[in-house]
Structures are given as C-alpha cells and as structure tokens.
mmCIF file of C-alpha atoms in Angstrom:
data_model
loop_
_atom_site.group_PDB
_atom_site.id
_atom_site.type_symbol
_atom_site.label_atom_id
_atom_site.label_comp_id
_atom_site.label_asym_id
_atom_site.label_seq_id
_atom_site.Cartn_x
_atom_site.Cartn_y
_atom_site.Cartn_z
ATOM 1 C CA UNK A 1 2.307 -13.489 10.181
ATOM 2 C CA UNK A 2 0.091 -14.060 7.185
ATOM 3 C CA UNK A 3 1.790 -14.809 3.900
ATOM 4 C CA UNK A 4 1.287 -12.366 1.098
ATOM 5 C CA UNK A 5 2.262 -12.009 -2.526
ATOM 6 C CA UNK A 6 1.620 -9.730 -5.456
ATOM 7 C CA UNK A 7 0.965 -9.632 -9.186
ATOM 8 C CA UNK A 8 2.384 -6.737 -11.197
ATOM 9 C CA UNK A 9 1.333 -5.879 -14.736
ATOM 10 C CA UNK A 10 4.071 -4.099 -16.693
ATOM 11 C CA UNK A 11 4.197 -2.397 -20.084
ATOM 12 C CA UNK A 12 6.639 -3.527 -22.796
ATOM 13 C CA UNK A 13 7.907 -0.389 -24.514
ATOM 14 C CA UNK A 14 10.245 0.953 -27.158
ATOM 15 C CA UNK A 15 13.165 2.567 -25.281
ATOM 16 C CA UNK A 16 13.311 5.587 -27.574
ATOM 17 C CA UNK A 17 9.735 6.413 -28.568
ATOM 18 C CA UNK A 18 7.994 5.027 -25.478
ATOM 19 C CA UNK A 19 5.480 3.244 -27.687
ATOM 20 C CA UNK A 20 4.040 -0.031 -26.340
ATOM 21 C CA UNK A 21 5.287 -3.095 -28.225
ATOM 22 C CA UNK A 22 3.308 -6.289 -28.792
ATOM 23 C CA UNK A 23 6.071 -8.628 -27.675
ATOM 24 C CA UNK A 24 4.677 -10.576 -24.726
ATOM 25 C CA UNK A 25 4.450 -13.879 -26.544
ATOM 26 C CA UNK A 26 8.019 -13.555 -27.819
ATOM 27 C CA UNK A 27 9.316 -12.665 -24.355
ATOM 28 C CA UNK A 28 7.564 -15.584 -22.714
ATOM 29 C CA UNK A 29 8.630 -18.002 -25.440
ATOM 30 C CA UNK A 30 12.226 -16.958 -24.920
ATOM 31 C CA UNK A 31 11.993 -17.455 -21.192
ATOM 32 C CA UNK A 32 10.445 -20.879 -21.688
ATOM 33 C CA UNK A 33 13.233 -21.885 -24.016
ATOM 34 C CA UNK A 34 15.825 -20.728 -21.512
ATOM 35 C CA UNK A 35 14.273 -22.740 -18.695
ATOM 36 C CA UNK A 36 12.618 -21.760 -15.428
ATOM 37 C CA UNK A 37 14.015 -19.895 -12.496
ATOM 38 C CA UNK A 38 14.685 -21.341 -9.060
ATOM 39 C CA UNK A 39 14.413 -19.266 -5.896
ATOM 40 C CA UNK A 40 17.658 -18.528 -4.096
ATOM 41 C CA UNK A 41 18.852 -19.195 -0.572
ATOM 42 C CA UNK A 42 17.925 -15.714 0.668
ATOM 43 C CA UNK A 43 14.263 -16.484 0.008
ATOM 44 C CA UNK A 44 14.451 -19.888 1.674
ATOM 45 C CA UNK A 45 15.639 -18.255 4.899
ATOM 46 C CA UNK A 46 12.374 -16.331 5.198
ATOM 47 C CA UNK A 47 10.079 -19.281 4.605
ATOM 48 C CA UNK A 48 8.774 -22.090 6.778
ATOM 49 C CA UNK A 49 9.461 -25.705 5.870
ATOM 50 C CA UNK A 50 5.812 -26.105 4.894
ATOM 51 C CA UNK A 51 6.403 -23.586 2.103
ATOM 52 C CA UNK A 52 9.643 -25.147 0.865
ATOM 53 C CA UNK A 53 8.120 -26.502 -2.306
ATOM 54 C CA UNK A 54 6.853 -23.041 -3.238
ATOM 55 C CA UNK A 55 10.351 -21.631 -2.697
ATOM 56 C CA UNK A 56 12.501 -24.309 -4.264
ATOM 57 C CA UNK A 57 10.335 -25.521 -7.104
ATOM 58 C CA UNK A 58 10.857 -24.327 -10.671
ATOM 59 C CA UNK A 59 8.919 -21.310 -11.797
ATOM 60 C CA UNK A 60 9.034 -18.520 -14.308
ATOM 61 C CA UNK A 61 7.015 -15.900 -12.419
ATOM 62 C CA UNK A 62 5.836 -14.308 -15.690
ATOM 63 C CA UNK A 63 2.662 -14.743 -17.711
ATOM 64 C CA UNK A 64 0.467 -13.240 -20.431
ATOM 65 C CA UNK A 65 -2.176 -10.643 -19.785
ATOM 66 C CA UNK A 66 -5.027 -9.433 -21.972
ATOM 67 C CA UNK A 67 -2.762 -7.400 -24.252
ATOM 68 C CA UNK A 68 0.484 -8.399 -25.935
ATOM 69 C CA UNK A 69 1.938 -5.033 -24.913
ATOM 70 C CA UNK A 70 2.007 -6.087 -21.268
ATOM 71 C CA UNK A 71 3.429 -8.862 -19.157
ATOM 72 C CA UNK A 72 2.534 -9.952 -15.644
ATOM 73 C CA UNK A 73 4.949 -10.909 -12.883
ATOM 74 C CA UNK A 74 3.968 -12.951 -9.846
ATOM 75 C CA UNK A 75 5.756 -13.420 -6.561
ATOM 76 C CA UNK A 76 5.409 -16.548 -4.507
ATOM 77 C CA UNK A 77 3.907 -16.331 -0.985
ATOM 78 C CA UNK A 78 6.212 -14.305 1.288
ATOM 79 C CA UNK A 79 6.298 -13.668 5.020
ATOM 80 C CA UNK A 80 8.370 -10.499 5.328
ATOM 81 C CA UNK A 81 8.550 -7.132 3.634
ATOM 82 C CA UNK A 82 12.197 -7.738 2.740
ATOM 83 C CA UNK A 83 11.390 -11.063 1.108
ATOM 84 C CA UNK A 84 8.506 -9.580 -0.877
ATOM 85 C CA UNK A 85 10.615 -6.640 -2.048
ATOM 86 C CA UNK A 86 13.270 -9.051 -3.322
ATOM 87 C CA UNK A 87 10.611 -11.021 -5.161
ATOM 88 C CA UNK A 88 9.143 -7.898 -6.765
ATOM 89 C CA UNK A 89 12.581 -6.807 -7.923
ATOM 90 C CA UNK A 90 13.355 -10.281 -9.225
ATOM 91 C CA UNK A 91 10.135 -10.364 -11.249
ATOM 92 C CA UNK A 92 10.960 -6.993 -12.770
ATOM 93 C CA UNK A 93 14.493 -8.171 -13.519
ATOM 94 C CA UNK A 94 13.208 -11.278 -15.295
ATOM 95 C CA UNK A 95 10.796 -9.217 -17.386
ATOM 96 C CA UNK A 96 13.467 -6.597 -18.092
ATOM 97 C CA UNK A 97 16.037 -9.149 -19.211
ATOM 98 C CA UNK A 98 13.508 -10.778 -21.514
ATOM 99 C CA UNK A 99 12.477 -7.419 -22.987
ATOM 100 C CA UNK A 100 16.065 -6.298 -23.510
ATOM 101 C CA UNK A 101 16.807 -9.442 -25.488
ATOM 102 C CA UNK A 102 14.364 -8.035 -28.081
ATOM 103 C CA UNK A 103 15.502 -4.423 -27.888
ATOM 104 C CA UNK A 104 12.559 -3.435 -25.702
ATOM 105 C CA UNK A 105 12.248 -2.300 -22.088
ATOM 106 C CA UNK A 106 9.666 -2.659 -19.321
ATOM 107 C CA UNK A 107 7.941 0.251 -17.628
ATOM 108 C CA UNK A 108 5.812 0.192 -14.486
ATOM 109 C CA UNK A 109 3.124 2.486 -15.879
ATOM 110 C CA UNK A 110 -0.552 1.856 -15.236
ATOM 111 C CA UNK A 111 -1.567 3.245 -18.653
ATOM 112 C CA UNK A 112 0.456 4.072 -21.739
ATOM 113 C CA UNK A 113 1.266 7.793 -22.043
ATOM 114 C CA UNK A 114 2.070 7.275 -25.735
ATOM 115 C CA UNK A 115 -0.761 6.598 -28.164
ATOM 116 C CA UNK A 116 -0.641 3.242 -29.894
ATOM 117 C CA UNK A 117 -2.822 0.471 -31.207
ATOM 118 C CA UNK A 118 -3.136 -2.558 -28.935
ATOM 119 C CA UNK A 119 -3.074 -6.247 -29.751
ATOM 120 C CA UNK A 120 -4.965 -8.856 -27.786
ATOM 121 C CA UNK A 121 -3.225 -12.029 -26.661
ATOM 122 C CA UNK A 122 -4.391 -14.914 -28.892
ATOM 123 C CA UNK A 123 -6.648 -16.882 -26.591
ATOM 124 C CA UNK A 124 -10.238 -18.120 -27.053
ATOM 125 C CA UNK A 125 -11.423 -16.486 -23.840
ATOM 126 C CA UNK A 126 -9.884 -13.147 -24.742
ATOM 127 C CA UNK A 127 -11.431 -13.409 -28.212
ATOM 128 C CA UNK A 128 -14.839 -13.851 -26.586
ATOM 129 C CA UNK A 129 -14.190 -10.796 -24.421
ATOM 130 C CA UNK A 130 -13.403 -8.737 -27.517
ATOM 131 C CA UNK A 131 -16.619 -9.843 -29.170
ATOM 132 C CA UNK A 132 -18.758 -9.316 -26.073
ATOM 133 C CA UNK A 133 -17.340 -6.100 -24.642
ATOM 134 C CA UNK A 134 -16.242 -4.213 -27.742
ATOM 135 C CA UNK A 135 -14.217 -1.058 -27.227
ATOM 136 C CA UNK A 136 -13.837 -1.699 -23.497
ATOM 137 C CA UNK A 137 -11.792 -4.823 -24.268
ATOM 138 C CA UNK A 138 -10.090 -3.364 -27.341
ATOM 139 C CA UNK A 139 -8.759 -0.367 -25.381
ATOM 140 C CA UNK A 140 -8.043 -2.131 -22.096
ATOM 141 C CA UNK A 141 -4.282 -1.662 -21.897
ATOM 142 C CA UNK A 142 -4.095 -1.030 -18.163
ATOM 143 C CA UNK A 143 -1.592 -2.285 -15.598
ATOM 144 C CA UNK A 144 -2.753 -2.962 -12.075
ATOM 145 C CA UNK A 145 -1.131 -4.185 -8.881
ATOM 146 C CA UNK A 146 -2.916 -7.013 -7.075
ATOM 147 C CA UNK A 147 -2.097 -8.024 -3.505
ATOM 148 C CA UNK A 148 -2.943 -11.504 -2.215
ATOM 149 C CA UNK A 149 -3.067 -12.114 1.553
ATOM 150 C CA UNK A 150 -3.583 -15.552 3.039
ATOM 151 C CA UNK A 151 -6.768 -16.400 4.902
ATOM 152 C CA UNK A 152 -7.649 -19.371 7.088
ATOM 153 C CA UNK A 153 -10.838 -20.126 5.176
ATOM 154 C CA UNK A 154 -13.215 -18.617 2.605
ATOM 155 C CA UNK A 155 -15.527 -17.743 5.501
ATOM 156 C CA UNK A 156 -12.769 -15.676 7.061
ATOM 157 C CA UNK A 157 -12.129 -14.109 3.677
ATOM 158 C CA UNK A 158 -15.684 -12.787 3.442
ATOM 159 C CA UNK A 159 -15.396 -11.293 6.923
ATOM 160 C CA UNK A 160 -12.331 -9.468 5.636
ATOM 161 C CA UNK A 161 -14.009 -8.253 2.440
ATOM 162 C CA UNK A 162 -16.859 -6.775 4.454
ATOM 163 C CA UNK A 163 -14.489 -4.840 6.734
ATOM 164 C CA UNK A 164 -11.963 -3.430 4.257
ATOM 165 C CA UNK A 165 -14.336 -2.218 1.534
ATOM 166 C CA UNK A 166 -14.546 1.302 2.979
ATOM 167 C CA UNK A 167 -10.764 1.790 3.189
ATOM 168 C CA UNK A 168 -9.211 0.490 -0.019
ATOM 169 C CA UNK A 169 -9.772 3.699 -2.015
ATOM 170 C CA UNK A 170 -6.898 5.204 -0.004
ATOM 171 C CA UNK A 171 -4.605 2.652 -1.669
ATOM 172 C CA UNK A 172 -5.694 3.931 -5.082
ATOM 173 C CA UNK A 173 -4.619 7.422 -4.064
ATOM 174 C CA UNK A 174 -1.232 6.299 -2.761
ATOM 175 C CA UNK A 175 -0.452 4.186 -5.823
ATOM 176 C CA UNK A 176 -1.904 6.448 -8.562
ATOM 177 C CA UNK A 177 0.358 6.206 -11.594
ATOM 178 C CA UNK A 178 -1.705 6.869 -14.723
ATOM 179 C CA UNK A 179 -2.360 10.549 -15.523
ATOM 180 C CA UNK A 180 -1.922 10.039 -19.287
ATOM 181 C CA UNK A 181 -3.972 7.897 -21.662
ATOM 182 C CA UNK A 182 -2.950 7.352 -25.285
ATOM 183 C CA UNK A 183 -1.313 10.725 -25.749
ATOM 184 C CA UNK A 184 -3.728 12.769 -23.651
ATOM 185 C CA UNK A 185 -3.572 14.386 -20.224
ATOM 186 C CA UNK A 186 -6.679 12.926 -18.583
ATOM 187 C CA UNK A 187 -7.119 15.214 -15.577
ATOM 188 C CA UNK A 188 -7.020 12.091 -13.415
ATOM 189 C CA UNK A 189 -4.156 10.775 -11.317
ATOM 190 C CA UNK A 190 -5.297 7.167 -11.764
ATOM 191 C CA UNK A 191 -7.026 7.005 -15.100
ATOM 192 C CA UNK A 192 -6.494 3.241 -15.008
ATOM 193 C CA UNK A 193 -9.224 3.168 -12.365
ATOM 194 C CA UNK A 194 -11.622 4.916 -14.749
ATOM 195 C CA UNK A 195 -10.751 2.665 -17.683
ATOM 196 C CA UNK A 196 -10.952 -0.460 -15.544
ATOM 197 C CA UNK A 197 -14.337 0.464 -14.107
ATOM 198 C CA UNK A 198 -15.870 0.234 -17.570
ATOM 199 C CA UNK A 199 -16.116 -3.536 -16.975
ATOM 200 C CA UNK A 200 -19.624 -4.459 -15.774
ATOM 201 C CA UNK A 201 -18.601 -6.181 -12.537
ATOM 202 C CA UNK A 202 -15.807 -3.864 -11.385
ATOM 203 C CA UNK A 203 -15.711 -1.574 -8.381
ATOM 204 C CA UNK A 204 -16.738 -1.791 -4.719
ATOM 205 C CA UNK A 205 -19.117 -4.426 -3.442
ATOM 206 C CA UNK A 206 -21.813 -4.438 -0.799
ATOM 207 C CA UNK A 207 -21.483 -6.110 2.606
ATOM 208 C CA UNK A 208 -21.967 -9.836 2.043
ATOM 209 C CA UNK A 209 -22.371 -11.036 5.629
ATOM 210 C CA UNK A 210 -21.491 -14.667 4.926
ATOM 211 C CA UNK A 211 -19.739 -16.951 2.490
ATOM 212 C CA UNK A 212 -23.110 -18.277 1.334
ATOM 213 C CA UNK A 213 -24.194 -14.737 0.470
ATOM 214 C CA UNK A 214 -20.932 -14.057 -1.374
ATOM 215 C CA UNK A 215 -21.314 -17.235 -3.416
ATOM 216 C CA UNK A 216 -24.944 -16.389 -4.128
ATOM 217 C CA UNK A 217 -24.007 -12.935 -5.453
ATOM 218 C CA UNK A 218 -21.271 -14.400 -7.650
ATOM 219 C CA UNK A 219 -23.645 -17.050 -8.981
ATOM 220 C CA UNK A 220 -26.365 -14.503 -9.723
ATOM 221 C CA UNK A 221 -23.887 -12.286 -11.579
ATOM 222 C CA UNK A 222 -22.756 -15.168 -13.765
ATOM 223 C CA UNK A 223 -26.323 -16.327 -14.367
ATOM 224 C CA UNK A 224 -27.138 -12.960 -15.928
ATOM 225 C CA UNK A 225 -25.076 -13.997 -18.935
ATOM 226 C CA UNK A 226 -23.318 -10.627 -18.941
ATOM 227 C CA UNK A 227 -20.053 -12.082 -17.622
ATOM 228 C CA UNK A 228 -18.188 -14.937 -19.261
ATOM 229 C CA UNK A 229 -17.219 -16.696 -16.039
ATOM 230 C CA UNK A 230 -16.155 -16.205 -12.418
ATOM 231 C CA UNK A 231 -12.818 -14.834 -13.603
ATOM 232 C CA UNK A 232 -14.688 -11.671 -14.581
ATOM 233 C CA UNK A 233 -15.773 -10.933 -11.016
ATOM 234 C CA UNK A 234 -13.732 -7.758 -10.849
ATOM 235 C CA UNK A 235 -14.641 -6.497 -7.369
ATOM 236 C CA UNK A 236 -12.146 -4.108 -5.751
ATOM 237 C CA UNK A 237 -11.438 -6.981 -3.367
ATOM 238 C CA UNK A 238 -12.489 -10.590 -3.861
ATOM 239 C CA UNK A 239 -11.786 -14.159 -2.868
ATOM 240 C CA UNK A 240 -9.132 -15.555 -5.178
ATOM 241 C CA UNK A 241 -10.356 -18.431 -7.325
ATOM 242 C CA UNK A 242 -7.015 -20.249 -7.334
ATOM 243 C CA UNK A 243 -5.403 -19.397 -4.004
ATOM 244 C CA UNK A 244 -6.529 -19.332 -0.339
ATOM 245 C CA UNK A 245 -6.287 -15.560 -0.310
ATOM 246 C CA UNK A 246 -8.127 -12.283 -0.332
ATOM 247 C CA UNK A 247 -7.111 -10.363 -3.449
ATOM 248 C CA UNK A 248 -7.132 -6.550 -3.288
ATOM 249 C CA UNK A 249 -7.137 -5.094 -6.804
ATOM 250 C CA UNK A 250 -7.505 -1.301 -6.522
ATOM 251 C CA UNK A 251 -3.901 -0.141 -6.925
ATOM 252 C CA UNK A 252 -2.111 1.077 -10.025
ATOM 253 C CA UNK A 253 1.153 -0.697 -10.710
ATOM 254 C CA UNK A 254 3.702 1.386 -8.807
ATOM 255 C CA UNK A 255 6.626 3.087 -10.473
ATOM 256 C CA UNK A 256 9.001 2.002 -7.710
ATOM 257 C CA UNK A 257 9.400 -1.469 -6.248
ATOM 258 C CA UNK A 258 9.627 0.037 -2.764
ATOM 259 C CA UNK A 259 6.208 1.665 -3.090
ATOM 260 C CA UNK A 260 4.721 -1.601 -4.322
ATOM 261 C CA UNK A 261 6.037 -3.478 -1.290
ATOM 262 C CA UNK A 262 4.665 -0.737 0.989
ATOM 263 C CA UNK A 263 1.174 -1.067 -0.520
ATOM 264 C CA UNK A 264 1.344 -4.829 0.089
ATOM 265 C CA UNK A 265 2.334 -4.300 3.734
ATOM 266 C CA UNK A 266 -0.652 -1.991 4.233
ATOM 267 C CA UNK A 267 -2.991 -4.508 2.601
ATOM 268 C CA UNK A 268 -1.767 -7.346 4.815
ATOM 269 C CA UNK A 269 -2.287 -5.165 7.884
ATOM 270 C CA UNK A 270 -5.810 -4.344 6.659
ATOM 271 C CA UNK A 271 -6.615 -8.050 6.373
ATOM 272 C CA UNK A 272 -5.258 -8.907 9.803
ATOM 273 C CA UNK A 273 -7.015 -5.922 11.404
ATOM 274 C CA UNK A 274 -10.304 -6.973 9.820
ATOM 275 C CA UNK A 275 -9.992 -10.505 11.183
ATOM 276 C CA UNK A 276 -9.303 -9.185 14.676
ATOM 277 C CA UNK A 277 -12.245 -6.792 14.518
ATOM 278 C CA UNK A 278 -14.513 -9.642 13.510
ATOM 279 C CA UNK A 279 -13.246 -11.742 16.414
ATOM 280 C CA UNK A 280 -14.106 -8.974 18.863
ATOM 281 C CA UNK A 281 -17.576 -8.448 17.450
ATOM 282 C CA UNK A 282 -16.956 -5.207 15.567
ATOM 283 C CA UNK A 283 -19.443 -5.074 12.722
ATOM 284 C CA UNK A 284 -18.466 -3.887 9.242
ATOM 285 C CA UNK A 285 -19.339 -0.339 8.261
ATOM 286 C CA UNK A 286 -22.727 -0.107 6.574
ATOM 287 C CA UNK A 287 -21.636 2.739 4.292
ATOM 288 C CA UNK A 288 -23.598 2.516 1.019
ATOM 289 C CA UNK A 289 -21.801 1.153 -2.011
ATOM 290 C CA UNK A 290 -22.699 4.366 -3.864
ATOM 291 C CA UNK A 291 -20.522 6.331 -1.428
ATOM 292 C CA UNK A 292 -17.684 3.872 -1.911
ATOM 293 C CA UNK A 293 -17.873 4.524 -5.652
ATOM 294 C CA UNK A 294 -17.532 8.242 -4.986
ATOM 295 C CA UNK A 295 -14.517 7.612 -2.721
ATOM 296 C CA UNK A 296 -12.915 5.533 -5.468
ATOM 297 C CA UNK A 297 -13.663 8.207 -8.077
ATOM 298 C CA UNK A 298 -12.234 10.950 -5.861
ATOM 299 C CA UNK A 299 -9.059 8.943 -5.228
ATOM 300 C CA UNK A 300 -8.725 8.298 -8.962
ATOM 301 C CA UNK A 301 -9.292 11.948 -9.816
ATOM 302 C CA UNK A 302 -7.186 13.742 -7.213
ATOM 303 C CA UNK A 303 -5.124 11.064 -5.440
ATOM 304 C CA UNK A 304 -2.733 13.044 -3.207
ATOM 305 C CA UNK A 305 -3.257 16.439 -4.923
ATOM 306 C CA UNK A 306 -6.456 17.424 -3.153
ATOM 307 C CA UNK A 307 -9.082 16.141 -0.750
ATOM 308 C CA UNK A 308 -9.992 12.485 -0.409
ATOM 309 C CA UNK A 309 -13.144 11.188 1.231
ATOM 310 C CA UNK A 310 -12.334 10.281 4.812
ATOM 311 C CA UNK A 311 -13.117 6.595 5.325
ATOM 312 C CA UNK A 312 -14.805 7.226 8.673
ATOM 313 C CA UNK A 313 -17.067 10.133 7.730
ATOM 314 C CA UNK A 314 -17.041 10.063 3.884
ATOM 315 C CA UNK A 315 -16.628 13.804 3.880
ATOM 316 C CA UNK A 316 -13.745 15.643 2.183
ATOM 317 C CA UNK A 317 -10.468 15.834 4.088
ATOM 318 C CA UNK A 318 -6.883 16.637 3.043
ATOM 319 C CA UNK A 319 -5.352 13.637 1.323
ATOM 320 C CA UNK A 320 -2.344 13.482 3.630
ATOM 321 C CA UNK A 321 -4.626 13.407 6.679
ATOM 322 C CA UNK A 322 -6.642 10.527 5.237
ATOM 323 C CA UNK A 323 -3.509 8.550 4.400
ATOM 324 C CA UNK A 324 -2.086 9.064 7.879
ATOM 325 C CA UNK A 325 -5.455 8.081 9.347
ATOM 326 C CA UNK A 326 -5.146 4.736 7.567
ATOM 327 C CA UNK A 327 -1.657 4.195 8.995
ATOM 328 C CA UNK A 328 -2.935 5.117 12.464
ATOM 329 C CA UNK A 329 -5.865 2.723 12.082
ATOM 330 C CA UNK A 330 -3.443 -0.079 11.188
ATOM 331 C CA UNK A 331 -0.851 0.873 13.818
ATOM 332 C CA UNK A 332 -1.525 -1.962 16.326
ATOM 333 C CA UNK A 333 -0.994 -4.677 13.718
ATOM 334 C CA UNK A 334 1.871 -2.882 11.985
ATOM 335 C CA UNK A 335 3.643 -2.402 15.326
ATOM 336 C CA UNK A 336 3.124 -6.020 16.367
ATOM 337 C CA UNK A 337 4.510 -7.232 13.038
ATOM 338 C CA UNK A 338 7.532 -4.930 13.229
ATOM 339 C CA UNK A 339 6.430 -2.897 10.207
ATOM 340 C CA UNK A 340 5.153 0.349 11.722
ATOM 341 C CA UNK A 341 8.336 2.385 11.235
ATOM 342 C CA UNK A 342 8.693 0.966 7.730
ATOM 343 C CA UNK A 343 5.125 1.994 6.873
ATOM 344 C CA UNK A 344 5.483 5.442 8.413
ATOM 345 C CA UNK A 345 8.740 6.101 6.571
ATOM 346 C CA UNK A 346 7.375 4.834 3.258
ATOM 347 C CA UNK A 347 4.181 6.867 3.492
ATOM 348 C CA UNK A 348 6.096 10.001 4.478
ATOM 349 C CA UNK A 349 8.368 9.606 1.446
ATOM 350 C CA UNK A 350 5.438 9.237 -0.956
ATOM 351 C CA UNK A 351 3.626 12.223 0.520
ATOM 352 C CA UNK A 352 6.787 14.306 0.193
ATOM 353 C CA UNK A 353 7.837 13.371 -3.362
ATOM 354 C CA UNK A 354 4.449 12.383 -4.723
ATOM 355 C CA UNK A 355 3.237 9.175 -6.306
ATOM 356 C CA UNK A 356 3.926 7.950 -9.840
ATOM 357 C CA UNK A 357 1.353 10.331 -11.316
ATOM 358 C CA UNK A 358 3.138 13.280 -9.709
ATOM 359 C CA UNK A 359 6.422 12.177 -11.236
ATOM 360 C CA UNK A 360 4.937 11.624 -14.689
ATOM 361 C CA UNK A 361 3.400 15.076 -14.792
ATOM 362 C CA UNK A 362 6.609 16.619 -13.496
ATOM 363 C CA UNK A 363 8.708 15.031 -16.235
ATOM 364 C CA UNK A 364 6.212 16.008 -18.955
ATOM 365 C CA UNK A 365 6.035 19.610 -17.756
ATOM 366 C CA UNK A 366 9.791 19.907 -17.377
ATOM 367 C CA UNK A 367 10.429 18.490 -20.820
ATOM 368 C CA UNK A 368 7.827 20.506 -22.705
ATOM 369 C CA UNK A 369 7.616 23.617 -20.566
ATOM 370 C CA UNK A 370 3.874 23.145 -20.617
ATOM 371 C CA UNK A 371 2.593 23.538 -17.073
ATOM 372 C CA UNK A 372 -0.422 21.257 -16.849
ATOM 373 C CA UNK A 373 -1.489 21.423 -20.485
ATOM 374 C CA UNK A 374 -1.568 18.719 -23.118
ATOM 375 C CA UNK A 375 1.974 17.341 -23.457
ATOM 376 C CA UNK A 376 3.564 16.799 -26.856
ATOM 377 C CA UNK A 377 4.707 13.329 -28.024
ATOM 378 C CA UNK A 378 8.341 14.055 -27.184
ATOM 379 C CA UNK A 379 7.416 14.911 -23.590
ATOM 380 C CA UNK A 380 5.396 11.704 -23.252
ATOM 381 C CA UNK A 381 8.293 9.686 -24.633
ATOM 382 C CA UNK A 382 10.444 11.274 -21.923
ATOM 383 C CA UNK A 383 7.875 10.200 -19.334
ATOM 384 C CA UNK A 384 8.210 6.591 -20.493
ATOM 385 C CA UNK A 385 12.010 6.728 -20.485
ATOM 386 C CA UNK A 386 11.908 8.040 -16.925
ATOM 387 C CA UNK A 387 9.564 5.206 -15.975
ATOM 388 C CA UNK A 388 11.925 2.635 -17.501
ATOM 389 C CA UNK A 389 14.773 3.968 -15.367
ATOM 390 C CA UNK A 390 12.705 4.001 -12.166
ATOM 391 C CA UNK A 391 11.191 0.569 -12.822
ATOM 392 C CA UNK A 392 14.668 -0.966 -13.041
ATOM 393 C CA UNK A 393 17.008 1.701 -11.606
ATOM 394 C CA UNK A 394 19.968 -0.673 -11.452
ATOM 395 C CA UNK A 395 19.601 -1.997 -15.010
ATOM 396 C CA UNK A 396 21.029 0.807 -17.132
ATOM 397 C CA UNK A 397 22.240 4.416 -17.081
ATOM 398 C CA UNK A 398 19.809 7.154 -18.171
ATOM 399 C CA UNK A 399 21.477 7.374 -21.589
ATOM 400 C CA UNK A 400 20.747 3.730 -22.443
ATOM 401 C CA UNK A 401 18.305 3.853 -25.342
ATOM 402 C CA UNK A 402 20.085 1.448 -27.680
ATOM 403 C CA UNK A 403 17.504 -0.639 -29.526
ATOM 404 C CA UNK A 404 17.641 -3.952 -31.354
ATOM 405 C CA UNK A 405 14.832 -3.235 -33.831
ATOM 406 C CA UNK A 406 14.420 -6.399 -35.890
ATOM 407 C CA UNK A 407 11.643 -8.052 -33.884
ATOM 408 C CA UNK A 408 10.225 -4.688 -32.900
ATOM 409 C CA UNK A 409 9.595 -3.763 -36.518
ATOM 410 C CA UNK A 410 8.082 -7.134 -37.298
ATOM 411 C CA UNK A 411 5.534 -6.436 -34.605
ATOM 412 C CA UNK A 412 4.885 -2.959 -35.938
ATOM 413 C CA UNK A 413 3.407 -4.635 -39.024
ATOM 414 C CA UNK A 414 0.536 -5.924 -36.848
ATOM 415 C CA UNK A 415 -0.694 -2.441 -36.061
ATOM 416 C CA UNK A 416 -3.468 -2.582 -38.606
ATOM 417 C CA UNK A 417 -5.578 -5.170 -36.814
ATOM 418 C CA UNK A 418 -6.458 -6.239 -33.305
ATOM 419 C CA UNK A 419 -5.954 -9.957 -32.762
#
C-alpha cells in the first residue's frame, strides 16, 4: 500500500469571542523551547523498517503558515487509515496544547466566521507576496487540507495528475467547511475555494501527458514573472517539491479528524486507481479545463446541498449520487486495501449529518433564530466555539471558555497594521 500523509491548517482563536489571534510565532516558540516530539510505539507497529527514521526521529509536526492566526500540522508518512487518524489527532493535540498555554484554542475552520484583521508571518517571501499580490495576500486567511500520496517516480506522478483532475472537485464538496467569511454569510459552502482561487496559478490544470510537459508548463509559468517561485504553483493537484508524492490540495480543513482521514483514504485510492488505469492503457479524460473550473465552482457553491457536476458526463446530478459514484469508481482498490467498508460508512455518515458547512450554518441558525440570513456576531462566536469542541472533542467540556488573556491582549495591539 502506498504511504500517505496530510497537512492541516488550523485557526488560532479566542475561546469566547471566536476572533482569530495572531499567536502562531508564540505557539511555535513555546513548542521549540519545550523540545520536539517523538512518535510512539503504536505508530512504529504500522511502519516498515525502511521508514523507521521517519517514525522514531524527533519532530514537532507544526509550522508557520502565511498568517499568524493559523498554524499547520503535518503527519509523517503512514500506511494505514488507523495510523493516519492517530497522527491527525496527535497534530491537533499538539496545536491545542500550545494554544491553551496562551489562553487560546484551535479550530478546524477553513475560513474565519468572525471578522478580524490578519497579520502576516514575518518572512521575506511572505513580504514579497504582500507587495506583489495586494489584497489577495492581505486577506488570505484560509485553511486547507492537503493530502500527499507516495509515487514511484515523477513520471508516474504526472500520469496520476492527468487521470484524477476530473474527479477531485467531489472532494471539495465532501470537505466543504467555510460558509462564513469575516462576519458574512457567503452563500457558498466552501468559500475558501473562492478565496484561494484568487491566486493566479490556482485551480485545475490541463492534461500534461508527460513529465517533460509538466516541467515545461511550470517553467513557463515562472518565467512570466507573475509568480515568485515554484512554491506558488497552486494547481488543485501537483507534484510535491520536497517529497516523492502527488499533493491533492482541493479540500477544506475538515471539522472532524475522522472526516479528514476519510478524505485521505479516498485520495490514496484515486492515486492507485490512476496508476492502474495508466498501466492498462486507459487514457485520461480530455474534459476541458474550463469545465473542471465549473465543477470546482459548483462544488464550492453547493457542496452536498444541491447538484454537483457528474465527473463522467459533467452534467448536473444529485450530490449524493455523485459522491457514491466516486466511491463505486474506487471500489476495486478500496476493497483490495481493506478500506471499502470504512469508506462507505464514512461517506454515509457525512451525507446523513452534513459536512462542516452544514454544521456551521445549523449552529448559527439555532443560536440566532435566523434561518439562512446574515448571522449576528454572537451566533458566529457560537459557531467557532462549536468548531473548537469538534476539532478536539476530548480536550474540554462545552463550558470551557476560560481564557488567559495576557498574551492575547498584547497581540490585539497589532491590529492596526499588517506585518
């Protein structure tokens, strides 16, 4: 089975008001002072000897992102769903413990429901992005969920990219967790997708056909001078620069760890299915990139509430039917890897209870009595508190809103300027 791992971007929030707090550097400094974490024996049991150094070596698993109001967790390469789920929970626990030490909390929300200024992580590259991309960079407080799946070679990776491009919008619909943006109801289920697609190189890509073609496209994009570097190749799926993986980047960060692990299982099955199709001579779909953009937009707008574009016909179909079609398409690989029942159960649960966007809107409507209208600040604060509880359900009872405000208020003084 291919190894896979994930990156989760999480918001750092005030436990009472729900406001994002610019504390990432303080959290990471505290973790660094406390030392790094070492993986436990449960993880070692799921890993081959060749991966022992990745399991047993020191690591923190947390890093900066563009904004100081967010923090990123990373798992190491995993082989099983159970191992990955433990890693996701551990990353959230590390981030939560660090946030709590400063009176803050973490929330797996793909955008901030509560309006707030944002503060850019002090870094020369980020400073260049602010200068070059203006309001797009200034406002870009979005939290995505990136899945890395191992590949045998970059050539194999391009074969995968060509064959999954028409299907990944379904993952956006399943994971959608951003209906609110800075105090406003957006009308979208994944507004993160809309905000993210303001970057010039984001979104679906065309069929490449070969590694040479992929490299040529990347080189041409950089040579335009519009992008700073290869790190700004923000395709929906791309070859990772630093790992021998395909990186699928379309999902919102998921409210629940279990949903995140499910998305990763589906992505790994997509990668393996694509490799097998290539080996048997099945050509990638030639669907135009313009249609893929519409599929992504539809998934961002409606997610599971209405029709999606079916990935075989690109005509409207009930969202549940499209999601089940993806599971059916992946069934041979999921069954072989012992993950079919897991995937079926997980998908059924999401379709029944809704995704993170469904939950956010439900909490806001229940709190304010405003069915679908613009929620008031108190309702949005309740949305964030609910997200804190679901992000780390074992960490604290629902009544836990005790804050240690000293560092929080120091950071509030920064609100006048973006750095």
